[in-house]
Coordinates of C-alpha atoms and ligand atoms in Angstrom, one line a residue:
M1 CA -0.2 -0.2 -0.1
T2 CA 1.4 3.5 -1.1
L3 CA 0.2 6.7 0.2
G4 CA 0.7 9.3 -1.9
K5 CA 0.0 12.6 -2.5
D6 CA -1.4 15.1 -5.4
Q7 CA 0.8 18.1 -6.3
N8 CA -2.1 20.2 -7.2
S9 CA -4.9 19.2 -4.6
T10 CA -4.7 18.4 -1.4
M11 CA -6.4 14.6 -1.6
N12 CA -4.7 11.1 -0.3
Y13 CA -4.2 8.4 -3.1
I14 CA -3.7 4.9 -1.7
N15 CA -2.2 2.4 -5.3
G16 CA -2.7 5.9 -7.8
K17 CA -6.6 5.3 -6.4
P18 CA -8.9 8.7 -4.2
F19 CA -8.8 8.2 -0.1
V20 CA -11.0 10.2 2.0
Y21 CA -10.2 9.0 5.7
A22 CA -14.5 10.4 7.2
D23 CA -14.1 8.3 10.7
N24 CA -12.3 10.4 12.8
A25 CA -15.4 9.6 15.6
A26 CA -13.7 6.1 15.2
T27 CA -10.1 7.2 15.4
T28 CA -7.7 9.8 13.6
K29 CA -3.9 9.4 12.2
I30 CA -1.6 9.7 14.5
S31 CA 0.1 13.5 13.6
D32 CA 3.1 14.1 12.5
E33 CA 4.1 15.6 15.7
V34 CA 2.8 12.9 17.9
F35 CA 5.1 10.7 16.1
E36 CA 7.9 12.1 16.8
A37 CA 7.4 13.1 20.0
M38 CA 7.0 9.3 20.6
L39 CA 9.7 8.2 19.1
P40 CA 12.4 8.9 21.6
Y41 CA 10.7 7.1 24.9
L42 CA 10.2 3.7 21.7
K43 CA 14.4 3.9 21.1
E44 CA 17.4 5.6 23.3
K45 CA 14.7 6.4 26.7
Y46 CA 13.0 2.7 27.2
G47 CA 13.8 2.9 30.8
N48 CA 11.6 2.0 33.5
A49 CA 9.7 4.7 34.9
S50 CA 10.1 3.8 38.2
S51 CA 14.2 2.7 37.5
I52 CA 16.5 5.1 39.3
Y53 CA 19.5 5.6 36.7
S54 CA 19.2 7.9 33.5
I55 CA 17.2 6.5 31.2
G56 CA 14.8 5.3 33.9
R57 CA 14.8 9.1 35.8
E58 CA 14.5 10.5 31.7
A59 CA 11.3 8.5 31.6
K60 CA 9.8 9.3 34.7
I61 CA 10.1 13.1 34.4
A62 CA 8.9 12.8 30.4
V63 CA 5.5 11.0 32.2
E64 CA 5.0 13.5 35.2
H65 CA 5.7 16.7 32.4
A66 CA 2.8 14.6 30.1
R67 CA 0.7 14.3 33.6
A68 CA 1.0 18.2 34.0
T69 CA 0.4 19.1 30.1
A70 CA -2.5 17.1 30.6
A71 CA -4.0 18.5 33.9
K72 CA -3.3 21.9 32.4
A73 CA -5.3 21.1 29.1
F74 CA -9.1 20.1 31.3
N75 CA -7.8 23.1 34.2
A76 CA -6.7 20.0 37.1
Q77 CA -4.0 19.9 38.7
P78 CA -2.0 17.2 37.7
Q79 CA -2.6 14.4 40.8
E80 CA -5.5 14.5 40.2
I81 CA -4.9 12.6 36.5
Y82 CA -4.7 9.1 36.3
F83 CA -3.6 7.5 32.8
T84 CA -5.2 4.5 31.7
S85 CA -5.1 2.5 28.3
G86 CA -8.1 4.4 26.8
G87 CA -11.2 6.1 26.8
S88 CA -13.0 2.2 28.6
E89 CA -11.2 1.5 30.9
A90 CA -11.6 5.5 32.3
D91 CA -15.0 5.0 32.3
N92 CA -15.5 1.6 33.8
W93 CA -13.1 2.3 36.3
A94 CA -14.7 5.7 37.6
I95 CA -18.0 4.6 36.9
K96 CA -17.3 1.1 38.6
G97 CA -14.7 2.1 41.7
C98 CA -17.4 5.2 43.0
A99 CA -20.6 3.2 42.8
H100 CA -18.2 0.6 44.8
Q101 CA -17.4 2.6 46.6
L102 CA -20.3 5.2 47.5
A103 CA -22.4 1.7 47.4
K104 CA -20.6 1.1 51.2
K105 CA -22.8 4.2 52.3
G106 CA -26.2 2.5 51.0
K107 CA -26.6 5.0 47.8
K108 CA -26.9 2.7 44.8
H109 CA -28.5 4.4 42.3
V110 CA -26.6 5.8 39.3
I111 CA -28.1 7.8 36.8
T112 CA -26.9 7.8 32.6
T113 CA -28.7 7.9 29.6
V114 CA -29.9 5.9 27.3
F115 CA -26.9 7.0 24.5
E116 CA -23.9 6.5 26.0
H117 CA -20.9 4.7 24.2
H118 CA -20.7 1.3 25.1
A119 CA -18.2 1.6 27.1
V120 CA -21.0 2.9 29.6
L121 CA -23.9 1.2 29.3
H122 CA -22.4 -1.9 29.4
T123 CA -20.8 -1.1 32.7
M124 CA -24.5 -0.2 33.9
D125 CA -25.7 -3.7 32.8
T126 CA -22.8 -5.1 35.5
L127 CA -23.4 -3.5 37.8
T128 CA -27.9 -3.1 37.5
K129 CA -26.8 -6.9 38.2
E130 CA -24.7 -6.1 41.1
G131 CA -27.8 -4.9 42.8
F132 CA -27.2 -1.3 41.5
D133 CA -30.7 0.5 40.3
V134 CA -29.7 2.7 37.1
T135 CA -31.9 5.4 35.9
F136 CA -31.4 6.4 31.8
L137 CA -32.6 9.8 30.9
P138 CA -34.3 10.2 28.0
V139 CA -32.5 12.3 25.4
G140 CA -34.7 14.7 23.3
K141 CA -35.3 14.3 19.3
D142 CA -32.3 17.2 19.0
G143 CA -30.0 14.5 21.3
I144 CA -29.6 17.3 24.0
V145 CA -30.2 15.8 27.7
N146 CA -32.1 18.3 29.2
P147 CA -30.7 18.9 32.2
A148 CA -33.9 19.1 34.4
D149 CA -34.8 15.6 34.0
V150 CA -31.1 15.1 35.2
K151 CA -31.7 17.5 38.5
A152 CA -35.5 15.2 38.4
A153 CA -34.2 12.1 38.2
I154 CA -31.8 12.5 41.2
R155 CA -32.7 10.6 44.9
S156 CA -31.2 10.4 48.4
D157 CA -29.4 7.1 47.1
T158 CA -28.4 8.5 44.1
A159 CA -24.1 7.8 43.9
L160 CA -23.4 9.3 40.9
V161 CA -24.5 10.9 37.0
T162 CA -22.4 10.3 34.0
I163 CA -23.3 12.0 30.7
M164 CA -20.9 12.0 28.1
Y165 CA -20.1 15.2 27.5
A166 CA -20.4 14.4 23.6
N167 CA -22.3 11.8 21.3
N168 CA -20.0 9.9 19.0
E169 CA -22.4 9.5 16.5
I170 CA -24.5 12.6 16.4
G171 CA -21.8 14.0 17.6
T172 CA -24.5 16.7 19.6
I173 CA -22.5 18.7 22.2
Q174 CA -24.8 18.2 26.1
P175 CA -24.9 21.0 29.1
I176 CA -22.8 19.6 30.8
A177 CA -21.8 23.2 33.1
E178 CA -25.1 23.1 34.1
I179 CA -25.6 19.6 34.9
G180 CA -22.2 19.8 36.9
A181 CA -23.9 22.8 39.1
I182 CA -27.5 19.8 38.9
C183 CA -25.2 17.5 40.4
K184 CA -23.1 19.8 42.9
E185 CA -26.3 21.4 44.7
A186 CA -27.6 17.9 44.7
G187 CA -24.4 16.5 46.4
V188 CA -23.6 13.6 43.9
L189 CA -20.8 13.4 42.0
F190 CA -20.2 13.8 38.5
H191 CA -18.2 11.7 35.7
T192 CA -18.3 12.2 32.2
D193 CA -17.1 10.4 28.9
A194 CA -15.7 13.3 27.4
V195 CA -13.5 11.1 24.9
Q196 CA -15.7 12.7 22.2
A197 CA -15.4 16.4 23.2
A198 CA -12.0 16.5 24.5
G199 CA -9.9 18.9 22.1
N200 CA -12.8 19.7 19.8
V201 CA -14.7 22.2 22.6
E202 CA -13.2 24.4 26.0
I203 CA -13.5 22.0 28.9
D204 CA -12.8 23.1 32.5
V205 CA -13.5 20.6 34.8
V206 CA -13.5 23.7 38.3
A207 CA -16.0 26.3 35.8
Q208 CA -18.3 23.4 34.6
N209 CA -17.6 21.2 38.1
I210 CA -16.9 17.9 36.7
D211 CA -15.9 15.6 39.4
M212 CA -14.7 12.5 36.7
L213 CA -13.7 12.7 33.2
S214 CA -12.2 10.4 30.3
M215 CA -10.9 11.0 27.3
S216 CA -8.7 9.2 24.9
A217 CA -6.1 9.6 22.3
H218 CA -6.6 8.1 19.3
K219 CA -9.8 10.3 19.1
I220 CA -7.9 12.9 18.6
H221 CA -3.9 11.5 16.5
G222 CA -3.0 10.4 19.9
P223 CA -2.1 6.8 20.0
K224 CA -4.5 3.8 20.1
G225 CA -4.2 2.1 24.0
V226 CA -4.1 5.3 26.3
G227 CA -6.3 7.5 27.6
L228 CA -6.6 9.2 30.5
L229 CA -9.4 9.8 34.3
Y230 CA -9.6 12.7 35.8
C231 CA -10.8 12.6 39.5
R232 CA -11.0 15.7 41.5
K233 CA -9.3 15.4 44.8
G234 CA -10.9 14.3 47.6
V235 CA -12.9 11.8 45.3
I236 CA -12.3 8.3 47.3
L237 CA -10.7 6.5 44.1
P238 CA -10.8 2.8 44.6
N239 CA -7.5 0.4 43.2
Y240 CA -8.1 -0.7 39.7
I241 CA -5.2 -2.6 39.0
D242 CA -2.9 -3.8 42.4
G243 CA 1.0 -4.1 42.1
G244 CA 3.6 -1.8 41.3
Q245 CA 3.2 2.0 42.9
Q246 CA 2.5 3.0 39.3
E247 CA -0.1 5.7 39.5
R248 CA 0.1 6.6 43.2
G249 CA -0.6 2.4 43.6
K250 CA -3.7 2.6 42.0
R251 CA -2.7 2.1 38.5
A252 CA -0.7 -1.3 38.9
G253 CA 1.6 -1.8 36.1
T254 CA 4.7 -0.3 34.1
E255 CA 4.2 3.1 32.1
N256 CA 3.1 3.1 28.5
V257 CA 5.5 6.4 28.7
A258 CA 5.7 6.4 24.7
G259 CA 1.5 6.1 24.8
I260 CA 1.2 8.7 27.4
V261 CA 3.7 11.0 26.2
G262 CA 2.1 10.6 22.4
L263 CA -1.6 11.3 24.6
A264 CA 0.0 14.4 25.9
K265 CA 1.2 15.6 22.5
A266 CA -1.8 15.1 21.1
L267 CA -3.8 17.1 24.3
E268 CA -2.0 20.3 23.8
L269 CA -1.8 20.4 20.2
A270 CA -5.3 19.4 20.2
T271 CA -6.3 22.1 22.8
Q272 CA -4.2 25.0 21.8
N273 CA -6.1 26.7 19.6
I274 CA -10.4 24.6 19.4
E275 CA -11.6 28.2 18.9
K276 CA -9.8 27.6 15.0
K277 CA -10.2 24.1 14.6
V278 CA -13.5 24.8 15.1
A279 CA -14.3 27.7 12.4
V280 CA -12.0 25.5 9.8
I281 CA -13.9 22.1 9.9
T282 CA -17.3 24.0 10.6
P283 CA -17.9 25.0 7.2
M284 CA -17.0 21.5 5.9
R285 CA -19.6 20.1 8.3
D286 CA -22.0 22.1 6.7
K287 CA -21.4 22.0 3.0
L288 CA -21.7 18.1 3.9
I289 CA -24.6 18.3 5.6
D290 CA -25.7 20.5 2.7
T291 CA -25.6 18.5 0.5
L292 CA -26.9 15.5 1.6
L293 CA -30.6 17.1 3.2
K294 CA -30.6 18.4 -0.2
I295 CA -31.3 14.8 -1.6
D296 CA -34.8 13.9 -1.2
R297 CA -36.3 12.5 2.1
T298 CA -33.1 12.0 4.7
R299 CA -32.5 13.7 7.9
L300 CA -29.8 15.0 10.1
N301 CA -29.9 13.3 13.4
G302 CA -29.1 15.7 15.6
D303 CA -29.4 20.1 16.3
R304 CA -27.8 20.7 14.2
T305 CA -26.0 23.8 15.6
R306 CA -24.9 22.1 18.6
R307 CA -23.0 19.5 17.0
L308 CA -19.7 18.4 17.3
C309 CA -17.6 20.9 14.5
G310 CA -16.6 17.4 12.4
N311 CA -20.2 15.1 13.3
V312 CA -22.1 14.5 9.9
N313 CA -25.0 12.2 10.6
V314 CA -27.6 11.9 7.9
S315 CA -30.4 8.8 8.0
V316 CA -31.5 8.1 4.1
E317 CA -34.1 6.7 3.2
G318 CA -35.0 3.4 1.3
V319 CA -31.1 2.5 1.2
E320 CA -29.2 0.4 4.2
G321 CA -25.9 1.9 6.0
E322 CA -24.0 -1.2 5.0
S323 CA -24.6 -1.3 0.9
L324 CA -23.7 2.8 1.4
L325 CA -20.4 2.0 3.2
L326 CA -19.8 -0.4 0.8
M327 CA -20.6 1.6 -1.6
L328 CA -18.7 4.6 -0.3
D329 CA -15.4 2.0 0.6
M330 CA -15.4 1.3 -3.1
N331 CA -14.7 4.7 -3.9
G332 CA -11.9 5.5 -1.1
I333 CA -14.4 6.7 1.6
A334 CA -14.1 5.7 4.8
A335 CA -17.0 6.1 6.8
S336 CA -18.9 5.1 9.1
S337 CA -22.7 3.9 9.9
G338 CA -26.1 3.8 12.1
S339 CA -26.5 0.6 12.3
A340 CA -24.3 -1.9 13.8
C341 CA -24.6 -5.0 11.7
T342 CA -20.6 -4.7 10.8
S343 CA -20.0 -6.0 14.7
G344 CA -22.6 -8.5 14.4
S345 CA -26.4 -7.9 15.9
L346 CA -28.6 -6.5 13.2
D347 CA -29.8 -4.0 16.0
P348 CA -29.9 -0.5 14.7
S349 CA -27.8 2.4 16.7
H350 CA -29.7 2.5 20.3
V351 CA -28.9 6.3 20.0
L352 CA -30.9 6.7 17.2
L353 CA -34.0 4.9 18.8
A354 CA -33.1 6.8 21.1
L355 CA -34.2 9.8 19.2
G356 CA -37.1 8.2 17.7
L357 CA -35.9 7.3 14.0
K358 CA -38.0 3.9 12.5
H359 CA -35.6 1.2 12.7
E360 CA -35.8 1.3 8.8
V361 CA -35.3 5.0 9.0
A362 CA -31.7 3.8 11.4
H363 CA -30.7 1.4 9.4
G364 CA -29.9 3.7 6.5
S365 CA -28.1 6.0 8.2
L366 CA -24.4 7.5 7.8
R367 CA -21.7 9.0 10.4
L368 CA -18.9 11.1 8.1
S369 CA -16.3 12.2 11.2
L370 CA -14.4 15.5 10.0
S371 CA -11.2 16.4 11.6
D372 CA -8.4 19.4 11.1
M373 CA -6.5 16.7 8.8
T374 CA -9.6 16.9 6.4
T375 CA -9.6 19.2 3.4
P376 CA -11.6 21.4 1.4
D377 CA -10.4 18.8 -1.8
E378 CA -12.4 15.8 0.4
V379 CA -15.1 17.0 1.2
D380 CA -15.6 17.8 -2.4
Y381 CA -14.8 14.4 -3.5
I382 CA -17.0 13.1 -1.4
C383 CA -20.4 16.1 -2.5
E384 CA -19.6 14.7 -5.4
K385 CA -19.5 10.6 -5.3
L386 CA -22.5 10.5 -2.7
P387 CA -25.5 12.2 -4.5
P388 CA -24.7 9.1 -7.3
I389 CA -24.4 6.2 -5.3
I390 CA -27.6 7.3 -3.0
E391 CA -29.7 7.4 -6.1
R392 CA -27.7 4.0 -7.6
L393 CA -28.5 1.7 -3.8
R394 CA -32.3 3.9 -4.5
S395 CA -32.9 2.5 -7.7
M396 CA -31.9 -0.8 -7.0
S397 CA -33.4 -1.1 -3.6
P398 CA -37.7 -2.2 -3.0
L399 CA -37.7 -0.5 0.3
W400 CA -37.2 2.6 -1.5
E401 CA -40.1 1.3 -4.1
R402 CA -42.4 0.8 -1.5
I403 CA -41.7 4.0 -0.2
C404 CA -42.6 6.2 -2.9
R405 CA -45.3 4.1 -3.9
E406 CA -46.7 4.9 -0.1
G407 CA -45.0 8.6 -0.4
N408 CA -45.5 8.3 3.5
Ligands
PLP501 C1 -14.2 6.0 21.4 C2 -15.0 6.3 22.9 C3 -14.6 5.9 24.4 C4 -13.6 4.0 23.5 O1 -12.3 5.0 24.0 P1 -11.2 3.6 24.1 O2 -10.2 4.7 24.4 O3 -11.2 3.2 22.7 O4 -11.9 2.9 24.1 C5 -15.5 5.8 24.9 N1 -16.0 6.4 24.6 C6 -16.6 7.6 23.7 C7 -17.5 8.0 23.2 C8 -15.9 7.2 22.4 O5 -16.4 7.9 22.1

């Protein structure tokens, strides 16, 4: 596989064919700066951060420097940052850890929403089996949680509220500061899965009253397999992995030094100039949305403006998401669908169903997620390829025929 660049445009090519990566909500390409920052810790500075000779000490210094950088990105303190293997682990640790801790005080109620990432939803399944009572708040048709619902759901035995900062499928940004204030007033812990939001939205854990926050490096041009949990000082967080003294004894195991350095670099770059990045990506997102909405019987999923600058999620009636993805792939476009058939299940996305979409509409959904590496040429390419693909699929679809006949 050879990646190439056209001299006259900002398109990427694989084996001479256009390649457009539009699945940045799934993962992102590591940036050159991040890769360069990591390399020394994979090669010459390979020491164990717990060792006392110089390459060990250098590794230790790098980890602590990364901790300070990561803390700064969220207005947290370095001692409030715990490095993990990613967003899923941070979610599991925060939620299970605090739920178990507070259950000892008779608090066995947890509040979340129906449209969380599976790292949170499946953690709730585990807690339910353990005897916790979980309230799943609904989301509005616009994909936004109503803070008044959070307030109304809090009980005297509520241990924790966990609500994602921005949704990974439809990109909607939640009123986190309002929810944080409600939780603070009620004396309930507040955790947010900010894996999609970090680097795309200004986050201030102090101003927004966030007690715990999860993020992951690979969603912001960092390496896979590394993330962090911010846990406010004073919140009792049980150990996650017993063993050595790493992460203040709470998560043992020799540090993933290169990964941690990469995470910090990615976070530093991503949070450096969010406003500018949003200003560059938003018009590309809006062009895609406008192009898709011009097509008959399509709808945008999630609020038009309160969404991540790089998220497009559109339902296209009369086509199946999988067929759409295959056709896009044949044209070199990597995207994602709102249905989960590829993961072995025929159920449409729980997120789209939560918005009130009918099964067959949810099945024909497409997510295009952009990053600051996406170029206008790539967006133009998608805008050129997508409409004829949809037309072609519809022309072969019995479902589309029925929709046209019944006209409802
Ligand atoms: C990707 C993602 C995760 C999982 O993060 P990993 O680092 O892949 O474990 C969790 N929550 C959200 C919202 C995500 O988008």
